[in-house]
């Protein structure tokens, strides 16, 4: 969840470290700090609160050729400067930054205190610095290697020592760490975004690997000190990808980018002549795909809801039994690997801890697992048997928007492939593709209603509770809409199946509990209208998102947002856009920190 950046080079280290941390703000944090090596040893500067507090405390020019920085999200110990990273040992010669959780830190801490070590924080991370002090033999890499077997839990860490100037050593297990290569400079970071403006190439580290960098080179070894050769990849992102480009918030920019991100997800993957799709990264031939009898999609949060929609696509279009599972649940349940079942794990970052644990458990039991993620080189991308990059582009706002629609784009294409291998005719496939290809331009039409959605937000943002209701393929879109509202506005919102309304939730209906219905023009439309009338009969206020020209809906509800007509199965693409905008505008009107909502992080790398 936290952010790490490290630098070896000759440029202004203040600019490098603070700029890198600025790019990592989207991951969520409550304090930050840097440590730099100077002629007088290691200088540590830490501050609580927003990064601006640290920026104000750090000299604009620092004479140093190596240093580390960190944005912390409190897990062990309160939010304070003492608990902020970097942490040092007793001598002050060693400094550490760390993402993850050291599960056995208390036992280690007790032993170290008994040996005379003096601790200054309540964190789990500080034990790493003191362990390094004990293990120190003049070789930083060897010392790091010596202590790693003592650590139980997860880590992405960087260590520096005053007696080894110009060198940083990193290691990872369960928490991402990458290396960036520039011209006569080297970087370590938890995320490529931190170094995108400086590094031309990146190397992705795997669990169990240890890396040493200086401004002129690097070496990677394993736990037994064997050299490891890693592929060097081009930097995927451009510097402009991390700018707001005139939008007041990254979230609004990313909502409006969905016309482009969905188009990128389709590019080269729809074959109109054969009326099918193409996903080369699946690493499965047509015979293997035909042999699939069931699909299980695993994800967390927004990715889980995308998986629910993907499962609906597969059942409705291809007639394949499919379901979505919560990653945090499947990771620890007694998993029954069903014959001829294909598993997907879905994660924007490709580093989500719950989803990674589920992936490894599935593979341990012999399942074929494919990945759907946005981050090239991420752990999920490397550990799955195949998969698909959604090509959404960097998503900086904590609340996911364009990654969600890019994920369901991928599942729509996969469902088309599976349907054409089974029961879908070429005429039906061609019609589906044409309707699908129209989605980006139809989303543009929905985005043109932004001012009307802002007016709705002004009318309703003062209500403390909402119910979002949907049926069929739009049920998970209702769940996702409720999640967006509570994530960034802090308004309590529930996603409910409209068909379940009378099985309990209807007791909540009142004038103070607005209901937001998703009502596409499908076979369940009349059922939805009946549910709306039940709410209206109990004095509930109703907002409906419906198909353009549906006068019956417009005359029944209090407020309406209309979207263009599309194939009913594709309606979540259009229905979700007003929900994203509604949540965004409510949050802005209530003065919330839209891009970095409280208590949340973009990449959840600890359970």
XYZ file of C-alpha atoms in Angstrom:
607
model
C 0.000 0.000 0.000
C 2.895 2.349 0.746
C 5.347 3.808 -1.748
C 9.107 3.330 -2.087
C 11.713 5.118 -4.170
C 15.508 4.860 -4.133
C 18.165 6.682 -6.176
C 21.866 6.413 -7.014
C 23.171 9.163 -9.294
C 24.404 12.728 -9.656
C 21.173 14.668 -10.111
C 19.488 16.760 -7.420
C 18.412 14.016 -5.032
C 15.735 16.214 -3.420
C 13.984 16.519 -6.757
C 14.337 12.814 -7.559
C 13.100 11.439 -4.234
C 10.351 13.969 -3.603
C 9.197 13.840 -7.214
C 9.052 10.056 -7.016
C 7.059 10.175 -3.787
C 4.703 12.706 -5.369
C 3.946 10.187 -8.090
C 3.239 7.569 -5.432
C 0.735 9.654 -3.482
C -2.130 7.817 -5.177
C -1.188 4.633 -3.294
C -2.411 6.181 -0.041
C -0.293 7.347 2.918
C -0.363 9.296 6.164
C 3.326 10.229 6.565
C 6.474 10.368 4.473
C 10.212 10.662 4.758
C 13.600 10.441 3.064
C 17.114 9.375 4.036
C 20.150 10.556 2.081
C 23.824 9.743 2.370
C 26.053 12.779 2.909
C 29.669 13.348 3.929
C 28.430 13.443 7.528
C 26.589 10.145 7.382
C 22.887 9.555 6.803
C 20.420 12.422 7.114
C 16.797 11.448 7.791
C 13.858 13.853 7.367
C 10.291 12.699 8.132
C 6.935 14.395 8.404
C 3.341 13.455 9.209
C 0.473 14.320 6.893
C 0.559 15.369 3.277
C 3.760 15.185 1.257
C 3.854 18.987 1.132
C 4.914 18.940 4.784
C 7.979 16.894 3.849
C 8.706 18.999 0.772
C 8.693 22.133 2.919
C 11.168 20.516 5.335
C 13.684 19.239 2.761
C 16.295 21.631 1.317
C 15.707 22.260 -2.372
C 19.270 21.112 -3.085
C 20.935 18.221 -1.270
C 24.526 17.177 -1.863
C 24.126 13.416 -1.942
C 24.461 10.659 -4.517
C 22.227 8.057 -2.922
C 19.049 8.041 -0.905
C 15.668 6.460 -0.217
C 12.135 7.769 0.256
C 8.861 6.381 1.527
C 5.180 7.177 1.929
C 3.739 5.240 4.870
C 0.256 3.957 5.593
C 0.105 3.156 9.304
C -0.194 -0.523 10.234
C 1.983 -0.943 13.326
C 1.965 2.100 15.576
C 0.120 5.392 15.354
C 0.699 8.100 12.780
C 3.781 9.963 14.058
C 7.221 11.094 12.923
C 8.807 8.382 15.068
C 6.818 5.703 13.230
C 7.403 7.204 9.789
C 9.967 5.688 7.442
C 12.927 5.588 6.890
C 13.971 3.799 10.069
C 17.516 3.591 11.386
C 19.563 1.330 13.646
C 21.193 2.280 16.960
C 24.272 3.732 15.264
C 22.308 5.791 12.738
C 24.470 4.375 9.943
C 21.776 2.107 8.501
C 18.468 3.326 7.053
C 15.561 1.166 5.866
C 12.317 1.653 3.953
C 9.873 -1.214 3.796
C 6.463 -2.111 2.372
C 4.640 -5.124 3.742
C 4.206 -6.663 7.190
C 6.769 -8.542 9.282
C 4.533 -10.985 11.125
C 7.136 -12.109 13.680
C 8.462 -8.638 14.430
C 7.519 -8.759 18.115
C 9.591 -11.869 18.784
C 12.504 -10.342 16.868
C 12.113 -7.046 18.699
C 12.065 -8.711 22.110
C 15.289 -10.573 21.330
C 16.977 -7.433 19.984
C 15.984 -5.397 23.053
C 17.375 -8.136 25.281
C 20.633 -7.794 23.344
C 20.801 -4.072 24.085
C 19.183 -2.520 21.017
C 17.229 0.704 21.568
C 14.044 1.083 19.544
C 12.579 4.463 18.634
C 9.271 3.398 17.041
C 6.388 0.963 17.382
C 6.708 -0.300 13.816
C 7.512 -3.752 12.525
C 9.974 -2.252 10.045
C 12.497 -0.992 12.567
C 13.501 -4.550 13.469
C 15.018 -4.884 9.983
C 17.441 -2.017 10.632
C 18.544 -3.513 13.952
C 18.906 -6.990 12.471
C 21.147 -5.498 9.799
C 23.201 -3.812 12.496
C 23.762 -7.197 14.142
C 24.604 -8.897 10.857
C 26.855 -6.127 9.531
C 30.152 -7.437 8.113
C 31.084 -4.604 5.773
C 29.096 -6.029 2.827
C 25.577 -4.593 2.582
C 24.254 -7.205 0.161
C 25.596 -10.084 2.242
C 24.141 -8.558 5.401
C 20.705 -8.179 3.836
C 20.874 -11.754 2.558
C 21.781 -12.981 6.046
C 18.720 -11.480 7.757
C 16.008 -12.262 5.209
C 15.429 -15.846 6.458
C 14.605 -14.360 9.875
C 11.705 -12.307 8.476
C 8.306 -13.974 8.345
C 5.771 -12.052 6.295
C 5.970 -9.790 3.273
C 8.453 -7.161 2.257
C 9.660 -4.907 -0.476
C 12.616 -3.146 1.143
C 15.631 -0.971 0.441
C 18.625 -0.629 2.744
C 21.493 1.871 2.769
C 24.612 2.160 4.936
C 26.746 5.226 5.589
C 29.928 3.147 5.208
C 28.924 1.983 1.715
C 28.278 5.290 -0.071
C 26.497 5.245 -3.399
C 24.996 1.769 -2.951
C 21.430 0.645 -2.266
C 20.319 -2.942 -1.686
C 16.745 -4.087 -2.226
C 14.826 -7.323 -1.693
C 11.254 -8.467 -2.205
C 8.850 -11.116 -1.038
C 5.173 -10.526 -1.650
C 5.494 -6.752 -2.144
C 6.533 -5.231 -5.486
C 9.965 -3.791 -6.179
C 11.371 -2.757 -9.545
C 14.641 -1.286 -10.777
C 14.870 1.610 -13.211
C 17.809 2.333 -15.491
C 18.662 5.859 -16.586
C 21.764 7.478 -18.020
C 24.480 7.133 -15.343
C 21.792 6.695 -12.693
C 19.822 3.837 -11.198
C 16.525 3.657 -9.343
C 14.555 1.317 -7.124
C 10.814 1.778 -6.628
C 7.625 0.009 -5.668
C 5.901 1.308 -8.803
C 7.074 2.391 -12.248
C 5.135 5.644 -11.912
C 7.701 6.904 -9.371
C 10.530 6.820 -11.901
C 8.765 7.160 -15.261
C 10.133 10.665 -15.868
C 13.762 9.549 -15.439
C 14.251 5.859 -16.254
C 14.227 4.539 -19.801
C 14.211 0.859 -18.858
C 12.914 -1.264 -15.992
C 13.672 -4.656 -14.479
C 10.965 -6.447 -12.507
C 12.158 -8.340 -9.445
C 10.627 -11.630 -8.347
C 10.155 -12.943 -4.834
C 13.381 -14.139 -3.217
C 15.634 -11.887 -5.290
C 18.147 -9.402 -3.877
C 19.411 -6.441 -5.894
C 22.346 -4.105 -5.392
C 22.553 -0.861 -7.385
C 25.012 1.981 -7.804
C 24.938 4.790 -10.323
C 26.915 2.688 -12.815
C 25.391 -0.767 -12.547
C 23.476 -3.446 -10.717
C 23.589 -7.092 -9.722
C 20.762 -9.469 -8.842
C 21.237 -12.631 -6.801
C 19.078 -15.205 -5.057
C 19.109 -16.352 -1.435
C 22.099 -18.618 -2.153
C 24.095 -15.802 -3.816
C 23.631 -17.214 -7.314
C 23.658 -14.562 -10.047
C 20.327 -13.992 -11.789
C 19.958 -12.588 -15.280
C 16.744 -10.624 -15.794
C 15.195 -9.191 -18.971
C 15.452 -5.422 -19.325
C 12.139 -3.909 -20.425
C 11.293 -0.566 -21.959
C 9.514 1.869 -19.659
C 5.822 1.423 -20.441
C 4.619 4.868 -19.382
C 5.254 8.373 -20.605
C 5.685 11.293 -18.225
C 2.462 12.914 -19.512
C 0.492 9.852 -18.411
C 0.786 11.132 -14.853
C -0.497 14.679 -15.453
C -4.074 15.898 -14.983
C -4.132 17.617 -18.389
C -6.488 20.376 -17.296
C -8.846 18.262 -15.207
C -9.265 19.225 -11.535
C -8.756 15.628 -10.397
C -7.227 12.453 -11.789
C -10.495 10.624 -11.184
C -12.460 12.924 -13.489
C -9.726 12.693 -16.110
C -9.838 8.906 -15.938
C -13.643 8.822 -16.201
C -13.411 10.869 -19.393
C -10.547 8.711 -20.721
C -12.805 5.664 -20.940
C -13.678 6.317 -24.561
C -9.964 5.854 -25.311
C -9.126 3.126 -22.793
C -11.950 0.862 -23.960
C -10.934 1.438 -27.577
C -7.352 0.439 -26.697
C -8.669 -2.706 -25.030
C -10.510 -3.619 -28.246
C -7.708 -2.703 -30.658
C -6.533 -5.711 -32.666
C -8.780 -8.026 -30.646
C -11.977 -8.009 -32.712
C -12.095 -9.910 -36.014
C -15.190 -8.781 -37.913
C -14.477 -11.077 -40.867
C -14.521 -14.168 -38.632
C -17.060 -12.577 -36.269
C -14.937 -13.433 -33.242
C -12.284 -12.072 -30.900
C -8.539 -12.622 -30.426
C -6.654 -12.754 -27.129
C -3.224 -14.155 -27.918
C -1.925 -13.976 -24.365
C -4.259 -16.722 -23.176
C -1.736 -19.359 -24.300
C -4.614 -21.700 -25.133
C -5.591 -23.074 -28.534
C -9.143 -23.515 -29.753
C -9.337 -27.162 -28.710
C -8.262 -26.264 -25.184
C -10.833 -23.471 -25.047
C -13.589 -25.794 -26.278
C -12.680 -28.216 -23.492
C -13.412 -25.596 -20.808
C -16.631 -26.499 -19.031
C -16.655 -23.896 -16.263
C -15.014 -20.524 -15.532
C -14.250 -19.015 -12.124
C -13.169 -15.359 -11.890
C -11.322 -14.203 -8.766
C -10.889 -10.572 -7.745
C -11.170 -8.053 -4.940
C -13.287 -4.899 -4.731
C -13.899 -3.334 -8.139
C -12.088 -6.226 -9.860
C -14.479 -8.664 -8.184
C -17.476 -6.749 -9.545
C -15.870 -6.761 -13.006
C -15.571 -10.520 -12.591
C -19.272 -10.778 -11.738
C -20.116 -9.025 -14.996
C -17.613 -11.210 -16.855
C -19.281 -14.337 -15.469
C -22.641 -13.022 -16.664
C -21.188 -12.437 -20.142
C -19.945 -16.030 -20.302
C -23.211 -17.587 -19.154
C -25.435 -15.390 -21.322
C -23.348 -15.427 -24.485
C -21.484 -18.743 -24.433
C -23.683 -20.881 -22.195
C -20.715 -21.715 -19.939
C -21.345 -21.957 -16.186
C -19.346 -19.147 -14.616
C -19.082 -17.427 -11.260
C -17.012 -14.780 -9.520
C -15.292 -15.378 -6.189
C -13.918 -12.876 -3.699
C -10.133 -13.256 -3.594
C -9.971 -12.784 0.165
C -12.361 -15.705 0.628
C -11.093 -18.167 -1.949
C -7.542 -17.732 -0.639
C -8.452 -19.502 2.593
C -11.398 -21.761 1.797
C -11.137 -25.448 0.951
C -10.801 -24.958 -2.783
C -12.205 -27.740 -4.931
C -10.488 -27.648 -8.312
C -13.141 -28.785 -10.747
C -12.159 -30.687 -13.897
C -12.020 -28.631 -17.097
C -12.399 -25.396 -15.105
C -10.516 -22.274 -16.155
C -9.664 -19.682 -13.514
C -9.034 -15.971 -13.992
C -7.450 -13.673 -11.412
C -8.223 -9.994 -11.930
C -6.213 -7.068 -10.533
C -5.558 -3.576 -11.858
C -2.106 -3.427 -10.282
C -1.264 -7.093 -10.655
C 0.019 -6.956 -7.065
C -3.153 -7.256 -4.949
C -2.162 -9.374 -1.945
C -5.447 -11.286 -1.545
C -5.558 -12.095 -5.242
C -1.914 -13.217 -5.306
C -2.513 -15.567 -2.378
C -5.547 -17.007 -4.181
C -3.540 -17.381 -7.402
C -0.777 -19.301 -5.666
C -3.235 -21.533 -3.829
C -5.074 -22.326 -7.071
C -1.847 -23.160 -8.878
C -0.638 -25.254 -5.945
C -3.726 -27.403 -6.398
C -3.197 -27.789 -10.121
C -5.566 -25.224 -11.627
C -4.936 -23.444 -14.912
C -4.977 -19.745 -13.990
C -5.023 -16.776 -16.354
C -4.500 -13.147 -15.364
C -6.305 -9.946 -16.266
C -4.292 -6.929 -15.161
C -3.142 -3.476 -16.182
C 0.485 -3.432 -15.051
C 3.022 -4.936 -17.443
C 5.601 -6.966 -15.537
C 3.452 -7.229 -12.405
C 3.615 -10.316 -10.211
C 0.263 -11.668 -11.393
C 1.319 -11.190 -15.008
C 4.477 -13.211 -14.372
C 3.002 -15.992 -12.239
C -0.134 -16.882 -14.211
C -0.240 -19.425 -17.037
C -1.247 -16.722 -19.493
C -3.580 -13.764 -19.601
C -4.494 -10.378 -20.933
C -3.252 -6.855 -20.355
C -6.211 -4.478 -20.327
C -4.101 -1.539 -21.655
C -6.093 0.961 -19.633
C -3.083 3.213 -19.119
C -1.987 4.505 -15.708
C -4.855 4.890 -13.266
C -3.778 7.360 -10.582
C -6.984 8.000 -8.633
C -7.462 5.470 -5.842
C -11.063 4.751 -6.879
C -10.936 2.687 -10.070
C -12.994 3.803 -13.061
C -11.357 3.183 -16.418
C -9.674 -0.028 -15.259
C -13.119 -1.409 -14.379
C -14.530 -0.833 -17.856
C -11.297 -2.113 -19.420
C -11.582 -5.308 -17.380
C -15.140 -5.940 -18.534
C -13.993 -5.132 -22.087
C -11.568 -8.043 -21.795
C -14.261 -10.372 -20.513
C -16.666 -9.328 -23.281
C -14.037 -10.288 -25.860
C -13.313 -13.582 -24.104
C -17.045 -14.362 -23.935
C -17.323 -13.648 -27.673
C -14.461 -16.061 -28.401
C -16.036 -18.784 -26.280
C -19.498 -18.184 -27.743
C -18.231 -18.455 -31.323
C -16.539 -21.758 -30.436
C -19.879 -23.029 -29.192
C -23.335 -21.723 -29.993
C -23.077 -18.227 -31.496
C -23.582 -17.876 -35.252
C -21.393 -15.676 -37.408
C -24.345 -13.323 -37.978
C -24.815 -12.947 -34.231
C -21.091 -12.511 -33.714
C -20.873 -9.787 -36.333
C -23.853 -7.956 -34.815
C -22.296 -8.171 -31.363
C -18.979 -6.771 -32.579
C -20.682 -3.829 -34.270
C -22.648 -3.031 -31.114
C -19.513 -3.442 -29.019
C -17.443 -1.166 -31.240
C -20.088 1.552 -30.831
C -19.647 1.595 -27.038
C -16.827 4.202 -26.895
C -18.803 6.734 -28.940
C -21.921 6.015 -26.857
C -19.922 6.617 -23.669
C -18.966 9.979 -25.113
C -22.691 10.776 -25.388
C -23.157 9.857 -21.728
C -20.208 12.027 -20.698
C -21.891 14.984 -22.412
C -24.517 14.802 -19.634
C -21.922 15.662 -17.006
C -23.560 18.973 -16.108
C -26.942 17.270 -15.615
C -25.328 14.660 -13.360
C -23.653 17.476 -11.401
C -27.111 18.991 -10.862
C -28.350 15.641 -9.522
C -25.362 15.455 -7.187
C -26.201 18.921 -5.835
C -29.755 17.753 -5.182
C -28.850 14.484 -3.457
C -25.360 14.761 -1.916
C -26.809 15.770 1.451
C -28.555 12.424 1.943
C -26.692 10.100 4.332
C -27.712 6.774 2.752
C -28.363 5.335 -0.704
C -29.505 2.030 -2.163
C -28.266 1.082 -5.648
C -30.398 -1.555 -7.348
C -29.971 -3.645 -10.468
C -30.832 -6.993 -11.962
C -29.125 -9.425 -14.307
C -25.923 -8.136 -15.840
C -26.480 -4.735 -14.200
C -26.572 -6.121 -10.662
C -22.774 -5.967 -10.307
C -22.805 -2.501 -11.893
C -25.128 -1.428 -9.054
C -22.677 -2.909 -6.537
C -19.825 -1.024 -8.193
C -21.794 2.230 -8.254
C -22.471 1.929 -4.526
C -18.798 1.191 -3.899
C -17.744 4.311 -5.812
C -20.072 6.544 -3.814
C -18.927 5.298 -0.421
C -15.239 5.155 -1.429
C -14.869 8.803 -2.285
C -17.839 10.672 -0.756
C -18.047 8.633 2.493
C -21.833 8.431 2.028
C -23.173 5.069 3.120
C -24.396 3.163 0.065
C -25.560 -0.408 -0.474
C -25.758 -2.386 -3.676
C -28.860 -4.592 -3.660
C -30.444 -6.954 -6.146
C -33.729 -5.317 -7.133
C -35.366 -8.740 -6.981
C -34.246 -9.043 -3.357
C -35.844 -5.762 -2.335
C -38.797 -7.404 -0.574
C -36.508 -9.885 1.193
C -35.355 -7.334 3.752
C -33.912 -4.155 2.216
C -37.359 -2.616 1.600
C -37.543 -1.955 5.337
C -34.941 0.779 4.829
C -36.986 2.722 2.299
C -37.954 6.210 3.411
C -37.814 9.797 2.229
C -34.259 9.941 3.581
C -33.035 6.863 1.658
C -32.885 7.574 -2.116
C -32.820 4.565 -4.428
C -30.833 4.511 -7.652
C -32.130 1.939 -10.165
C -30.335 0.643 -13.265
C -33.019 -0.171 -15.838
C -31.756 -1.185 -19.280
C -34.215 -2.109 -21.999
C -33.955 -5.848 -21.456
C -36.130 -8.764 -20.432
C -36.079 -7.634 -16.800
C -37.216 -4.066 -17.474
C -40.822 -4.648 -16.384
C -39.618 -6.390 -13.225
C -37.505 -3.327 -12.445
C -40.486 -1.037 -12.964
C -42.480 -3.081 -10.458
C -39.654 -2.706 -7.928
C -39.525 1.048 -8.556
C -43.250 1.344 -7.883
C -42.807 -0.543 -4.610
C -40.235 2.055 -3.533
C -42.412 4.980 -4.666
C -45.375 3.541 -2.750
C -43.292 3.900 0.411
C -42.387 7.540 -0.256
C -38.897 6.665 -1.431
C -37.104 8.959 -3.851
C -35.923 7.228 -7.025
C -33.229 8.099 -9.539
C -33.206 5.833 -12.595
C -30.625 5.249 -15.295
C -32.514 3.943 -18.283
C -32.416 3.666 -22.056
C -32.985 6.859 -24.004
C -36.663 7.471 -24.787
C -38.058 5.244 -22.052
C -40.932 7.561 -21.145
C -42.572 5.093 -18.782
C -39.504 5.125 -16.544
C -39.146 8.909 -16.783
C -42.748 9.411 -15.710
C -42.431 6.998 -12.770
C -39.254 8.214 -11.009
C -38.120 11.486 -9.461
C -35.039 11.931 -11.648
C -33.694 10.140 -14.678
C -30.424 9.826 -16.603
C -30.739 8.378 -20.091
C -28.111 6.355 -21.939
C -28.053 5.232 -25.589
C -29.620 1.964 -26.715
C -27.231 -0.992 -26.936
C -27.325 -4.752 -26.707
C -28.704 -5.452 -23.217
C -25.652 -7.544 -22.338
C -23.452 -4.477 -22.960
C -25.532 -2.112 -20.824
C -23.073 -2.073 -17.847
C -20.599 -0.125 -19.999
C -23.070 2.744 -20.322
C -24.841 2.454 -16.969
C -21.658 2.704 -14.906
C -20.535 6.057 -16.345
C -23.311 8.144 -14.687
C -22.659 6.329 -11.402
C -18.968 7.232 -11.544
C -19.772 10.871 -12.313
C -22.447 11.017 -9.619
C -20.022 9.710 -6.995
C -17.320 12.110 -8.178
C -19.513 15.195 -8.027
C -20.976 14.263 -4.632
C -17.455 13.885 -3.259
C -16.317 17.253 -4.648
C -19.425 19.012 -3.332
C -18.787 17.521 0.115
C -15.160 18.663 0.083
C -13.630 15.182 0.015
C -10.126 14.310 -1.152
C -11.335 12.683 -4.355
C -8.096 11.180 -5.637
C -6.837 10.033 -2.230
C -9.863 9.145 -0.083
C -9.252 8.423 3.573
C -8.147 4.974 4.697
C -7.801 3.671 1.126
C -4.835 2.789 -1.062
C -4.590 2.125 -4.772
C -2.566 -1.057 -4.562
C -3.462 -3.262 -1.611
C -0.245 -5.214 -1.111
C -0.944 -6.419 2.442
C -3.971 -8.326 3.696
